[in-house]
PDB file of C-alpha atoms in Angstrom:
ATOM      1  CA  MET T 240       2.364 -12.445  22.337  1.00  0.00           C
ATOM      2  CA  LYS T 241      -1.554 -12.567  22.023  1.00  0.00           C
ATOM      3  CA  ASP T 242      -3.486 -10.214  20.021  1.00  0.00           C
ATOM      4  CA  GLY T 243      -3.374  -6.547  21.524  1.00  0.00           C
ATOM      5  CA  THR T 244      -1.397  -7.395  24.770  1.00  0.00           C
ATOM      6  CA  ALA T 245       1.389  -4.295  23.272  1.00  0.00           C
ATOM      7  CA  PHE T 246      -1.029  -1.583  21.322  1.00  0.00           C
ATOM      8  CA  LEU T 247       1.503  -0.230  19.759  1.00  0.00           C
ATOM      9  CA  ASN T 248      -0.599   2.762  18.891  1.00  0.00           C
ATOM     10  CA  ASP T 249      -1.534   3.785  21.663  1.00  0.00           C
ATOM     11  CA  ASN T 250       2.209   4.124  23.111  1.00  0.00           C
ATOM     12  CA  ALA T 251       3.263   5.803  19.880  1.00  0.00           C
ATOM     13  CA  GLN T 252      -0.261   8.133  20.136  1.00  0.00           C
ATOM     14  CA  LYS T 253       1.521   9.103  23.910  1.00  0.00           C
ATOM     15  CA  ILE T 254       4.254   9.666  22.457  1.00  0.00           C
ATOM     16  CA  ALA T 255       2.972  11.803  19.687  1.00  0.00           C
ATOM     17  CA  ASP T 256       0.614  13.865  21.732  1.00  0.00           C
ATOM     18  CA  GLY T 257       3.730  14.143  23.713  1.00  0.00           C
ATOM     19  CA  MET T 258       5.319  15.767  20.639  1.00  0.00           C
ATOM     20  CA  ILE T 259       2.430  17.968  19.168  1.00  0.00           C
ATOM     21  CA  GLY T 260       2.287  19.669  23.066  1.00  0.00           C
ATOM     22  CA  ASP T 261       5.923  20.264  23.009  1.00  0.00           C
ATOM     23  CA  ALA T 262       5.754  22.006  19.325  1.00  0.00           C
ATOM     24  CA  GLU T 263       8.029  24.422  19.999  1.00  0.00           C
ATOM     25  CA  ARG T 264      10.740  22.953  22.694  1.00  0.00           C
ATOM     26  CA  LEU T 265      11.101  20.524  19.196  1.00  0.00           C
ATOM     27  CA  ARG T 266      10.607  23.531  16.266  1.00  0.00           C
ATOM     28  CA  VAL T 267       7.631  20.742  14.671  1.00  0.00           C
ATOM     29  CA  ALA T 268       5.115  22.250  13.149  1.00  0.00           C
ATOM     30  CA  VAL T 269       1.767  20.805  13.533  1.00  0.00           C
ATOM     31  CA  SER T 270      -1.151  20.827  11.617  1.00  0.00           C
ATOM     32  CA  LYS T 271      -4.169  19.120   9.999  1.00  0.00           C
ATOM     33  CA  GLY T 272      -4.451  17.545   6.904  1.00  0.00           C
ATOM     34  CA  SER T 273      -7.191  18.389   4.464  1.00  0.00           C
ATOM     35  CA  LEU T 274      -8.934  15.247   5.714  1.00  0.00           C
ATOM     36  CA  GLY T 275      -8.558  16.062   9.049  1.00  0.00           C
ATOM     37  CA  GLU T 276      -5.690  14.104   9.443  1.00  0.00           C
ATOM     38  CA  THR T 277      -2.837  14.922  11.640  1.00  0.00           C
ATOM     39  CA  LEU T 278       0.854  16.137  10.482  1.00  0.00           C
ATOM     40  CA  ILE T 279       3.224  16.284  12.529  1.00  0.00           C
ATOM     41  CA  ASP T 280       6.547  17.991  10.164  1.00  0.00           C
ATOM     42  CA  ALA T 281       9.857  17.324  11.892  1.00  0.00           C
ATOM     43  CA  GLY T 282      12.374  19.166   9.649  1.00  0.00           C
ATOM     44  CA  ALA T 283      10.547  19.529   6.027  1.00  0.00           C
ATOM     45  CA  LYS T 284       9.392  23.385   6.674  1.00  0.00           C
ATOM     46  CA  THR T 285      10.049  23.557   9.553  1.00  0.00           C
ATOM     47  CA  ALA T 286      13.803  23.086  12.039  1.00  0.00           C
ATOM     48  CA  GLY T 287      13.233  20.033  14.185  1.00  0.00           C
ATOM     49  CA  GLY T 288      16.261  18.524  15.407  1.00  0.00           C
ATOM     50  CA  ILE T 289      17.772  15.699  17.037  1.00  0.00           C
ATOM     51  CA  GLU T 290      15.307  15.417  20.072  1.00  0.00           C
ATOM     52  CA  ALA T 291      12.551  15.548  17.574  1.00  0.00           C
ATOM     53  CA  GLY T 292      13.746  12.699  15.770  1.00  0.00           C
ATOM     54  CA  LEU T 293      14.746  10.588  19.063  1.00  0.00           C
ATOM     55  CA  ARG T 294      10.868  10.856  19.571  1.00  0.00           C
ATOM     56  CA  ILE T 295       9.923   9.901  16.318  1.00  0.00           C
ATOM     57  CA  ALA T 296      12.304   6.801  17.071  1.00  0.00           C
ATOM     58  CA  GLU T 297      10.240   5.342  19.923  1.00  0.00           C
ATOM     59  CA  ALA T 298       7.001   6.098  18.023  1.00  0.00           C
ATOM     60  CA  ALA T 299       7.819   4.234  14.946  1.00  0.00           C
ATOM     61  CA  MET T 300       8.884   1.250  17.656  1.00  0.00           C
ATOM     62  CA  GLY T 301       5.700   1.666  19.149  1.00  0.00           C
ATOM     63  CA  GLY T 302       6.552   2.178  22.327  1.00  0.00           C
ATOM     64  CA  LEU T 303       8.466  -0.621  23.208  1.00  0.00           C
ATOM     65  CA  GLY T 304      12.474   0.597  22.391  1.00  0.00           C
ATOM     66  CA  ASP T 305      14.162   3.242  23.935  1.00  0.00           C
ATOM     67  CA  VAL T 306      16.173   5.342  21.518  1.00  0.00           C
ATOM     68  CA  SER T 307      18.954   8.316  23.516  1.00  0.00           C
ATOM     69  CA  LEU T 308      22.360   9.882  22.815  1.00  0.00           C
ATOM     70  CA  VAL T 309      25.024   8.865  24.091  1.00  0.00           C
ATOM     71  CA  ILE T 310      28.908   9.287  23.619  1.00  0.00           C
ATOM     72  CA  ASP T 311      31.083   6.373  21.515  1.00  0.00           C
ATOM     73  CA  ARG T 312      34.633   7.387  22.222  1.00  0.00           C
ATOM     74  CA  VAL T 313      35.836   4.893  19.193  1.00  0.00           C
ATOM     75  CA  SER T 314      34.137   7.270  16.800  1.00  0.00           C
ATOM     76  CA  GLU T 315      37.257   9.886  17.278  1.00  0.00           C
ATOM     77  CA  ARG T 316      35.690  12.147  14.075  1.00  0.00           C
ATOM     78  CA  TRP T 317      32.141  10.743  14.974  1.00  0.00           C
ATOM     79  CA  PRO T 318      31.551  10.202  19.159  1.00  0.00           C
ATOM     80  CA  PHE T 319      27.779  10.807  19.411  1.00  0.00           C
ATOM     81  CA  SER T 320      26.016   8.282  18.941  1.00  0.00           C
ATOM     82  CA  VAL T 321      22.285   7.364  18.482  1.00  0.00           C
ATOM     83  CA  GLU T 322      21.799   3.749  20.870  1.00  0.00           C
ATOM     84  CA  VAL T 323      18.488   1.708  20.517  1.00  0.00           C
ATOM     85  CA  ARG T 324      17.001  -0.402  23.449  1.00  0.00           C
ATOM     86  CA  SER T 325      14.183  -3.159  23.385  1.00  0.00           C
ATOM     87  CA  SER T 326      12.760  -6.072  25.104  1.00  0.00           C
ATOM     88  CA  GLN T 327      10.417  -6.550  22.251  1.00  0.00           C
ATOM     89  CA  PRO T 328      12.914  -6.674  19.611  1.00  0.00           C
ATOM     90  CA  VAL T 329      11.041  -8.390  16.941  1.00  0.00           C
ATOM     91  CA  LEU T 330       7.180  -6.473  17.762  1.00  0.00           C
ATOM     92  CA  ALA T 331       8.710  -3.484  18.121  1.00  0.00           C
ATOM     93  CA  CYS T 332      11.621  -3.482  15.202  1.00  0.00           C
ATOM     94  CA  LEU T 333       9.764  -5.646  12.797  1.00  0.00           C
ATOM     95  CA  GLY T 334       5.875  -5.109  13.935  1.00  0.00           C
ATOM     96  CA  SER T 335       6.764  -2.002  13.965  1.00  0.00           C
ATOM     97  CA  GLN T 336       9.355   0.450  12.749  1.00  0.00           C
ATOM     98  CA  TYR T 337      10.554  -1.396   9.280  1.00  0.00           C
ATOM     99  CA  ALA T 338      10.055   0.776   6.845  1.00  0.00           C
ATOM    100  CA  GLY T 339       8.492  -1.559   4.260  1.00  0.00           C
ATOM    101  CA  TRP T 340       4.780  -0.147   3.954  1.00  0.00           C
ATOM    102  CA  ASN T 341       4.422   1.143  -0.040  1.00  0.00           C
ATOM    103  CA  LEU T 342       2.735   4.023   0.006  1.00  0.00           C
ATOM    104  CA  SER T 343       4.113   5.723  -2.800  1.00  0.00           C
ATOM    105  CA  GLY T 344       1.392   6.776  -6.058  1.00  0.00           C
ATOM    106  CA  GLY T 345       0.875   9.406  -8.304  1.00  0.00           C
ATOM    107  CA  GLY T 346       4.121  10.978  -8.374  1.00  0.00           C
ATOM    108  CA  TYR T 347       4.608  11.083  -4.596  1.00  0.00           C
ATOM    109  CA  PHE T 348       6.895   9.122  -2.740  1.00  0.00           C
ATOM    110  CA  ALA T 349       7.281   7.345   0.465  1.00  0.00           C
ATOM    111  CA  MET T 350       7.353   4.047   2.556  1.00  0.00           C
ATOM    112  CA  GLY T 351       5.490   3.865   5.693  1.00  0.00           C
ATOM    113  CA  SER T 352       7.643   2.774   9.342  1.00  0.00           C
ATOM    114  CA  GLY T 353       5.991   2.902  12.446  1.00  0.00           C
ATOM    115  CA  PRO T 354       2.134   0.789  14.176  1.00  0.00           C
ATOM    116  CA  ALA T 355       0.322   1.525  11.700  1.00  0.00           C
ATOM    117  CA  ARG T 356       1.378  -1.185   9.765  1.00  0.00           C
ATOM    118  CA  ALA T 357       0.441  -3.444  12.707  1.00  0.00           C
ATOM    119  CA  LEU T 358      -3.692  -3.197  12.071  1.00  0.00           C
ATOM    120  CA  ALA T 359      -2.926  -2.871   8.810  1.00  0.00           C
ATOM    121  CA  ARG T 360      -1.468  -5.879   8.073  1.00  0.00           C
ATOM    122  CA  VAL T 361      -0.422  -5.571   3.809  1.00  0.00           C
ATOM    123  CA  GLU T 362       2.752  -6.518   4.272  1.00  0.00           C
ATOM    124  CA  PRO T 363       4.082 -10.628   3.897  1.00  0.00           C
ATOM    125  CA  LEU T 364       6.219  -9.576   6.831  1.00  0.00           C
ATOM    126  CA  PHE T 365       3.137  -9.898   8.897  1.00  0.00           C
ATOM    127  CA  GLU T 366       3.093 -13.642   7.358  1.00  0.00           C
ATOM    128  CA  THR T 367       5.225 -14.202   9.987  1.00  0.00           C
ATOM    129  CA  LEU T 368       4.144 -12.522  12.460  1.00  0.00           C
ATOM    130  CA  SER T 369       1.603 -13.065  14.575  1.00  0.00           C
ATOM    131  CA  TYR T 370       0.896  -9.890  16.320  1.00  0.00           C
ATOM    132  CA  LYS T 371      -2.771  -7.891  15.888  1.00  0.00           C
ATOM    133  CA  ASP T 372      -2.646  -4.785  17.243  1.00  0.00           C
ATOM    134  CA  LYS T 373      -6.176  -3.018  18.360  1.00  0.00           C
ATOM    135  CA  ALA T 374      -6.439   0.516  18.889  1.00  0.00           C
ATOM    136  CA  LYS T 375      -9.046   3.533  17.546  1.00  0.00           C
ATOM    137  CA  SER T 376      -6.635   5.815  16.438  1.00  0.00           C
ATOM    138  CA  ALA T 377      -3.146   5.338  14.180  1.00  0.00           C
ATOM    139  CA  VAL T 378       0.542   6.860  13.645  1.00  0.00           C
ATOM    140  CA  LEU T 379       3.076   6.142  10.397  1.00  0.00           C
ATOM    141  CA  VAL T 380       6.372   7.526   9.734  1.00  0.00           C
ATOM    142  CA  LEU T 381       7.357   9.041   6.776  1.00  0.00           C
ATOM    143  CA  GLU T 382      10.716  10.057   5.761  1.00  0.00           C
ATOM    144  CA  THR T 383       9.757  12.223   2.906  1.00  0.00           C
ATOM    145  CA  ALA T 384       9.985  16.271   2.451  1.00  0.00           C
ATOM    146  CA  GLU T 385       5.865  16.181   1.931  1.00  0.00           C
ATOM    147  CA  PRO T 386       3.101  15.772   4.197  1.00  0.00           C
ATOM    148  CA  PRO T 387       0.694  12.770   2.732  1.00  0.00           C
ATOM    149  CA  PRO T 388      -1.539  13.439  -0.385  1.00  0.00           C
ATOM    150  CA  PRO T 389      -5.257  12.982  -0.268  1.00  0.00           C
ATOM    151  CA  ALA T 390      -5.131   9.418  -1.631  1.00  0.00           C
ATOM    152  CA  VAL T 391      -2.546   8.410   0.851  1.00  0.00           C
ATOM    153  CA  VAL T 392      -4.329   9.307   3.240  1.00  0.00           C
ATOM    154  CA  GLU T 393      -7.791   7.276   1.911  1.00  0.00           C
ATOM    155  CA  LYS T 394      -5.363   4.258   1.715  1.00  0.00           C
ATOM    156  CA  VAL T 395      -3.819   4.229   5.082  1.00  0.00           C
ATOM    157  CA  ALA T 396      -7.626   5.098   6.616  1.00  0.00           C
ATOM    158  CA  LYS T 397      -8.801   1.684   4.319  1.00  0.00           C
ATOM    159  CA  ALA T 398      -6.140  -0.323   5.363  1.00  0.00           C
ATOM    160  CA  THR T 399      -6.331   0.183   9.335  1.00  0.00           C
ATOM    161  CA  LYS T 400     -10.154   0.730   9.023  1.00  0.00           C
ATOM    162  CA  LEU T 401      -9.990   4.113  11.135  1.00  0.00           C
ATOM    163  CA  PRO T 402     -11.059   7.197   9.931  1.00  0.00           C
ATOM    164  CA  ALA T 403      -8.247   9.664   8.579  1.00  0.00           C
ATOM    165  CA  GLU T 404      -8.893  12.065  11.190  1.00  0.00           C
ATOM    166  CA  LYS T 405      -7.400   9.172  13.563  1.00  0.00           C
ATOM    167  CA  LEU T 406      -4.365   9.065  11.992  1.00  0.00           C
ATOM    168  CA  THR T 407      -1.443  11.115  12.686  1.00  0.00           C
ATOM    169  CA  PHE T 408       1.636  10.607   9.957  1.00  0.00           C
ATOM    170  CA  LEU T 409       4.773  12.429  11.671  1.00  0.00           C
ATOM    171  CA  TYR T 410       7.252  12.981   8.687  1.00  0.00           C
ATOM    172  CA  ALA T 411      10.340  14.072   7.769  1.00  0.00           C
ATOM    173  CA  PRO T 412      12.631  14.098   4.845  1.00  0.00           C
ATOM    174  CA  THR T 413      16.293  12.126   4.815  1.00  0.00           C
ATOM    175  CA  GLN T 414      18.682  15.492   4.689  1.00  0.00           C
ATOM    176  CA  SER T 415      17.127  16.594   8.113  1.00  0.00           C
ATOM    177  CA  LEU T 416      18.319  16.272  11.163  1.00  0.00           C
ATOM    178  CA  ALA T 417      15.153  14.384  12.895  1.00  0.00           C
ATOM    179  CA  GLY T 418      15.191  12.243   9.585  1.00  0.00           C
ATOM    180  CA  THR T 419      18.647  11.434  10.318  1.00  0.00           C
ATOM    181  CA  VAL T 420      18.190  10.286  13.871  1.00  0.00           C
ATOM    182  CA  GLN T 421      15.469   8.852  13.153  1.00  0.00           C
ATOM    183  CA  ILE T 422      17.045   6.617  10.144  1.00  0.00           C
ATOM    184  CA  VAL T 423      19.780   5.343  12.297  1.00  0.00           C
ATOM    185  CA  SER T 424      17.748   4.178  14.831  1.00  0.00           C
ATOM    186  CA  ARG T 425      16.995   1.087  12.510  1.00  0.00           C
ATOM    187  CA  VAL T 426      19.859  -0.060  13.431  1.00  0.00           C
ATOM    188  CA  LEU T 427      18.966  -2.628  15.937  1.00  0.00           C
ATOM    189  CA  GLU T 428      16.041  -3.035  13.357  1.00  0.00           C
ATOM    190  CA  VAL T 429      18.081  -3.577  10.083  1.00  0.00           C
ATOM    191  CA  ALA T 430      19.964  -6.687  12.808  1.00  0.00           C
ATOM    192  CA  LEU T 431      17.007  -8.082  13.245  1.00  0.00           C
ATOM    193  CA  HIS T 432      15.447  -8.125   9.481  1.00  0.00           C
ATOM    194  CA  LYS T 433      18.222  -9.820   8.474  1.00  0.00           C
ATOM    195  CA  ALA T 434      17.875 -12.158  11.143  1.00  0.00           C
ATOM    196  CA  ASN T 435      14.636 -12.976   9.441  1.00  0.00           C
ATOM    197  CA  ASP T 436      16.057 -13.646   6.051  1.00  0.00           C
ATOM    198  CA  LEU T 437      18.709 -15.612   7.182  1.00  0.00           C
ATOM    199  CA  LYS T 438      15.286 -17.861   8.534  1.00  0.00           C
ATOM    200  CA  PHE T 439      16.067 -17.588  12.370  1.00  0.00           C
ATOM    201  CA  PRO T 440      14.055 -18.341  14.303  1.00  0.00           C
ATOM    202  CA  LEU T 441      12.254 -14.515  15.112  1.00  0.00           C
ATOM    203  CA  GLU T 442      10.464 -15.903  18.920  1.00  0.00           C
ATOM    204  CA  ASN T 443      14.433 -17.281  19.727  1.00  0.00           C
ATOM    205  CA  ILE T 444      14.992 -13.478  19.916  1.00  0.00           C
ATOM    206  CA  VAL T 445      13.803 -12.154  23.669  1.00  0.00           C
ATOM    207  CA  ASP T 446      16.585  -8.908  23.580  1.00  0.00           C
ATOM    208  CA  GLY T 447      18.156  -6.622  21.576  1.00  0.00           C
ATOM    209  CA  VAL T 448      20.625  -3.293  22.308  1.00  0.00           C
ATOM    210  CA  ALA T 449      22.737  -1.138  19.403  1.00  0.00           C
ATOM    211  CA  ALA T 450      23.462   2.153  18.912  1.00  0.00           C
ATOM    212  CA  ALA T 451      25.496   4.042  15.086  1.00  0.00           C
ATOM    213  CA  PRO T 452      26.662   6.700  14.435  1.00  0.00           C
ATOM    214  CA  ILE T 453      24.804  10.127  13.925  1.00  0.00           C
ATOM    215  CA  PRO T 454      26.321  11.672  10.394  1.00  0.00           C
ATOM    216  CA  ALA T 455      25.460  15.328   9.646  1.00  0.00           C
ATOM    217  CA  PRO T 456      23.045  15.796   7.337  1.00  0.00           C
ATOM    218  CA  HIS T 457      23.305  16.897   4.166  1.00  0.00           C
ATOM    219  CA  PRO T 458      20.545  18.585   1.253  1.00  0.00           C
ATOM    220  CA  ASP T 459      22.007  16.019  -1.575  1.00  0.00           C
ATOM    221  CA  PHE T 460      19.667  13.299  -0.523  1.00  0.00           C
ATOM    222  CA  LEU T 461      21.329  10.618  -2.568  1.00  0.00           C
ATOM    223  CA  THR T 462      24.820  11.572  -0.402  1.00  0.00           C
ATOM    224  CA  ALA T 463      22.481  12.008   2.933  1.00  0.00           C
ATOM    225  CA  MET T 464      20.938   8.580   2.116  1.00  0.00           C
ATOM    226  CA  GLY T 465      24.016   7.214   1.850  1.00  0.00           C
ATOM    227  CA  ARG T 466      25.934   8.250   4.627  1.00  0.00           C
ATOM    228  CA  THR T 467      22.630   7.266   6.986  1.00  0.00           C
ATOM    229  CA  ASN T 468      23.018   3.608   5.799  1.00  0.00           C
ATOM    230  CA  ASP T 469      26.902   3.572   6.530  1.00  0.00           C
ATOM    231  CA  ALA T 470      26.409   4.353   9.278  1.00  0.00           C
ATOM    232  CA  ILE T 471      25.203   1.178   9.730  1.00  0.00           C
ATOM    233  CA  ILE T 472      26.791  -0.957   7.343  1.00  0.00           C
ATOM    234  CA  TYR T 473      30.046   0.908   8.432  1.00  0.00           C
ATOM    235  CA  GLY T 474      29.383   1.941  11.806  1.00  0.00           C
ATOM    236  CA  GLY T 475      26.949  -0.533  13.419  1.00  0.00           C
ATOM    237  CA  LEU T 476      26.482  -2.511  16.394  1.00  0.00           C
ATOM    238  CA  ALA T 477      24.166  -5.030  17.728  1.00  0.00           C
ATOM    239  CA  GLN T 478      23.698  -7.178  20.177  1.00  0.00           C
ATOM    240  CA  LEU T 479      20.904  -9.713  20.506  1.00  0.00           C
ATOM    241  CA  PHE T 480      19.797 -12.370  23.324  1.00  0.00           C
ATOM    242  CA  VAL T 481      18.349 -15.364  21.841  1.00  0.00           C
ATOM    243  CA  LYS T 482      17.268 -19.130  22.772  1.00  0.00           C
ATOM    244  CA  GLY T 483      18.278 -22.108  21.985  1.00  0.00           C
ATOM    245  CA  SER T 484      21.479 -24.146  20.652  1.00  0.00           C
ATOM    246  CA  ALA T 485      25.334 -22.285  21.396  1.00  0.00           C
ATOM    247  CA  ASP T 486      25.708 -23.419  17.622  1.00  0.00           C
ATOM    248  CA  ASP T 487      22.875 -22.003  16.848  1.00  0.00           C
ATOM    249  CA  ALA T 488      23.401 -18.315  17.949  1.00  0.00           C
ATOM    250  CA  ARG T 489      27.711 -18.614  16.621  1.00  0.00           C
ATOM    251  CA  ALA T 490      26.150 -19.185  12.804  1.00  0.00           C
ATOM    252  CA  LEU T 491      24.290 -15.821  13.541  1.00  0.00           C
ATOM    253  CA  ALA T 492      26.864 -13.810  14.499  1.00  0.00           C
ATOM    254  CA  GLU T 493      28.786 -15.356  11.573  1.00  0.00           C
ATOM    255  CA  LYS T 494      26.015 -14.636   8.912  1.00  0.00           C
ATOM    256  CA  LEU T 495      24.199 -11.543  11.126  1.00  0.00           C
ATOM    257  CA  PRO T 496      27.281  -8.289   9.546  1.00  0.00           C
ATOM    258  CA  SER T 497      27.179  -6.639   6.994  1.00  0.00           C
ATOM    259  CA  ARG T 498      30.847  -7.794   6.064  1.00  0.00           C
ATOM    260  CA  ALA T 499      29.238 -11.126   4.910  1.00  0.00           C
ATOM    261  CA  SER T 500      27.529  -8.944   1.964  1.00  0.00           C
ATOM    262  CA  ARG T 501      28.941  -9.084  -2.288  1.00  0.00           C
ATOM    263  CA  ASP T 502      28.402  -5.588  -2.154  1.00  0.00           C
ATOM    264  CA  TYR T 503      30.429  -4.469   0.710  1.00  0.00           C
ATOM    265  CA  GLY T 504      33.129  -2.497   0.553  1.00  0.00           C
ATOM    266  CA  GLN T 505      31.896   0.735  -0.988  1.00  0.00           C
ATOM    267  CA  PRO T 506      30.210   4.127   0.706  1.00  0.00           C
ATOM    268  CA  PHE T 507      26.404   3.206  -0.137  1.00  0.00           C
ATOM    269  CA  ALA T 508      26.191   6.413  -2.580  1.00  0.00           C
ATOM    270  CA  THR T 509      28.197   4.659  -4.668  1.00  0.00           C
ATOM    271  CA  ILE T 510      26.389   1.461  -4.940  1.00  0.00           C
ATOM    272  CA  PHE T 511      22.846   2.632  -4.828  1.00  0.00           C
ATOM    273  CA  LYS T 512      24.988   4.497  -8.437  1.00  0.00           C
ATOM    274  CA  LYS T 513      26.013   1.187  -9.834  1.00  0.00           C
ATOM    275  CA  PHE T 514      22.791  -0.553  -9.445  1.00  0.00           C
ATOM    276  CA  LYS T 515      21.702   3.027 -11.673  1.00  0.00           C
ATOM    277  CA  GLY T 516      18.843   4.197  -7.935  1.00  0.00           C
ATOM    278  CA  ASP T 517      17.510   0.136  -7.892  1.00  0.00           C
ATOM    279  CA  PHE T 518      17.241  -1.000  -4.325  1.00  0.00           C
ATOM    280  CA  TYR T 519      15.967  -3.928  -4.839  1.00  0.00           C
ATOM    281  CA  ALA T 520      19.169  -5.236  -6.518  1.00  0.00           C
ATOM    282  CA  ILE T 521      21.135  -4.451  -4.163  1.00  0.00           C
ATOM    283  CA  ASP T 522      22.458  -7.758  -2.289  1.00  0.00           C
ATOM    284  CA  PRO T 523      19.348  -7.257   0.652  1.00  0.00           C
ATOM    285  CA  LEU T 524      22.532  -8.842   3.650  1.00  0.00           C
ATOM    286  CA  LEU T 525      23.846  -5.902   2.960  1.00  0.00           C
ATOM    287  CA  PHE T 526      21.614  -3.880   5.412  1.00  0.00           C
ATOM    288  CA  SER T 527      23.034  -5.336   9.126  1.00  0.00           C
ATOM    289  CA  PRO T 528      25.682  -3.255  11.279  1.00  0.00           C
ATOM    290  CA  ALA T 529      28.867  -3.772  10.861  1.00  0.00           C
ATOM    291  CA  GLU T 530      29.239  -5.354  14.380  1.00  0.00           C
ATOM    292  CA  VAL T 531      27.227  -8.256  15.829  1.00  0.00           C
ATOM    293  CA  ILE T 532      27.407  -9.550  18.741  1.00  0.00           C
ATOM    294  CA  VAL T 533      24.748 -12.734  19.542  1.00  0.00           C
ATOM    295  CA  THR T 534      24.844 -14.155  22.877  1.00  0.00           C
ATOM    296  CA  ALA T 535      23.005 -17.179  23.657  1.00  0.00           C
ATOM    297  CA  ILE T 536      21.390 -16.919  26.461  1.00  0.00           C
ATOM    298  CA  GLU T 537      20.564 -20.775  27.936  1.00  0.00           C
ATOM    299  CA  SER T 538      24.119 -21.917  27.802  1.00  0.00           C
ATOM    300  CA  GLY T 539      25.715 -18.300  28.190  1.00  0.00           C
ATOM    301  CA  ASP T 540      27.816 -18.228  25.035  1.00  0.00           C
ATOM    302  CA  THR T 541      28.986 -15.072  23.635  1.00  0.00           C
ATOM    303  CA  PHE T 542      29.829 -15.047  19.605  1.00  0.00           C
ATOM    304  CA  ARG T 543      31.547 -11.846  17.938  1.00  0.00           C
ATOM    305  CA  ALA T 544      31.285 -11.280  14.871  1.00  0.00           C
ATOM    306  CA  GLY T 545      32.395  -8.188  11.645  1.00  0.00           C
ATOM    307  CA  ALA T 546      34.096  -5.223  12.937  1.00  0.00           C
ATOM    308  CA  ARG T 547      33.123  -0.852  12.509  1.00  0.00           C
ATOM    309  CA  ASP T 548      34.944   0.356   9.700  1.00  0.00           C
ATOM    310  CA  GLN T 549      36.653   3.591  10.448  1.00  0.00           C
ATOM    311  CA  LYS T 550      37.743   4.336   7.263  1.00  0.00           C
ATOM    312  CA  MET T 551      34.551   3.552   5.345  1.00  0.00           C
ATOM    313  CA  LEU T 552      32.969   5.957   7.684  1.00  0.00           C
ATOM    314  CA  GLN T 553      35.367   8.844   7.429  1.00  0.00           C
ATOM    315  CA  GLN T 554      34.815   8.192   3.395  1.00  0.00           C
ATOM    316  CA  SER T 555      30.860   8.091   3.629  1.00  0.00           C
ATOM    317  CA  LEU T 556      29.769  10.735   6.451  1.00  0.00           C
ATOM    318  CA  GLY T 557      32.737  13.394   6.238  1.00  0.00           C
TER     319      GLY T 557
END
């Protein structure tokens, strides 16, 4: 893809502007920060909801993904799922949606996701991705209960080379309904991220669709984080359409499901406690959908691996 052809931030800005126009219906609060940045609270001091979470997820994907609510009768206790589709999955998921920008500092903790990352390009991941966004405004999604302090706004403005008044921050805590929905909406993204970790050529991934159940929010952060992760790890289903040989597609399918990880088999909150809150000590191969389908479009072969674990979902999701 040529630089600037997808306009991730322009797409996301339209979604954010739509949320501002529908603020009352979406139950989100819109305000201006001290540096002129636009703040959209979707679940911290306002109710937010499922639709707000769906829109945040689409903004996080730079407008290159469709995110919707669907019914999955297989999960009897949790029949409603988030479904994510993208015909540009690498750019939508890794170039935009992945929460890879560390914006912590001074007692504030947040990981940034969304298309502002493609303007800043401060993460090692962008050494793999050739795309460079061109935009006059930028959108960033934060999984937090607090709006970004001035120091973080200034950091984002400097990295994106935009004035603060051209920045829009969408934020909602993990414990909120909107936060829950937008986090589970990363079910396709984690499949792409693991494929990259497995050294599968990203340019060979041409389309993707995925779904995961929506767990109930929980007021405790660790429990809420555990549920959103487990919804993907034990309940996620993803299908990738890839170019290349059938053997390569088969190898990807076999390695991609979460059960290939050494840490598979316990609720995520338990695993997190076991490693004393050190997120990076957890096997990164755990973060992927439970069940994976890989279709080699040039040969027509399809390979399946993994399975959704209803017992683990019942144990974790309540």
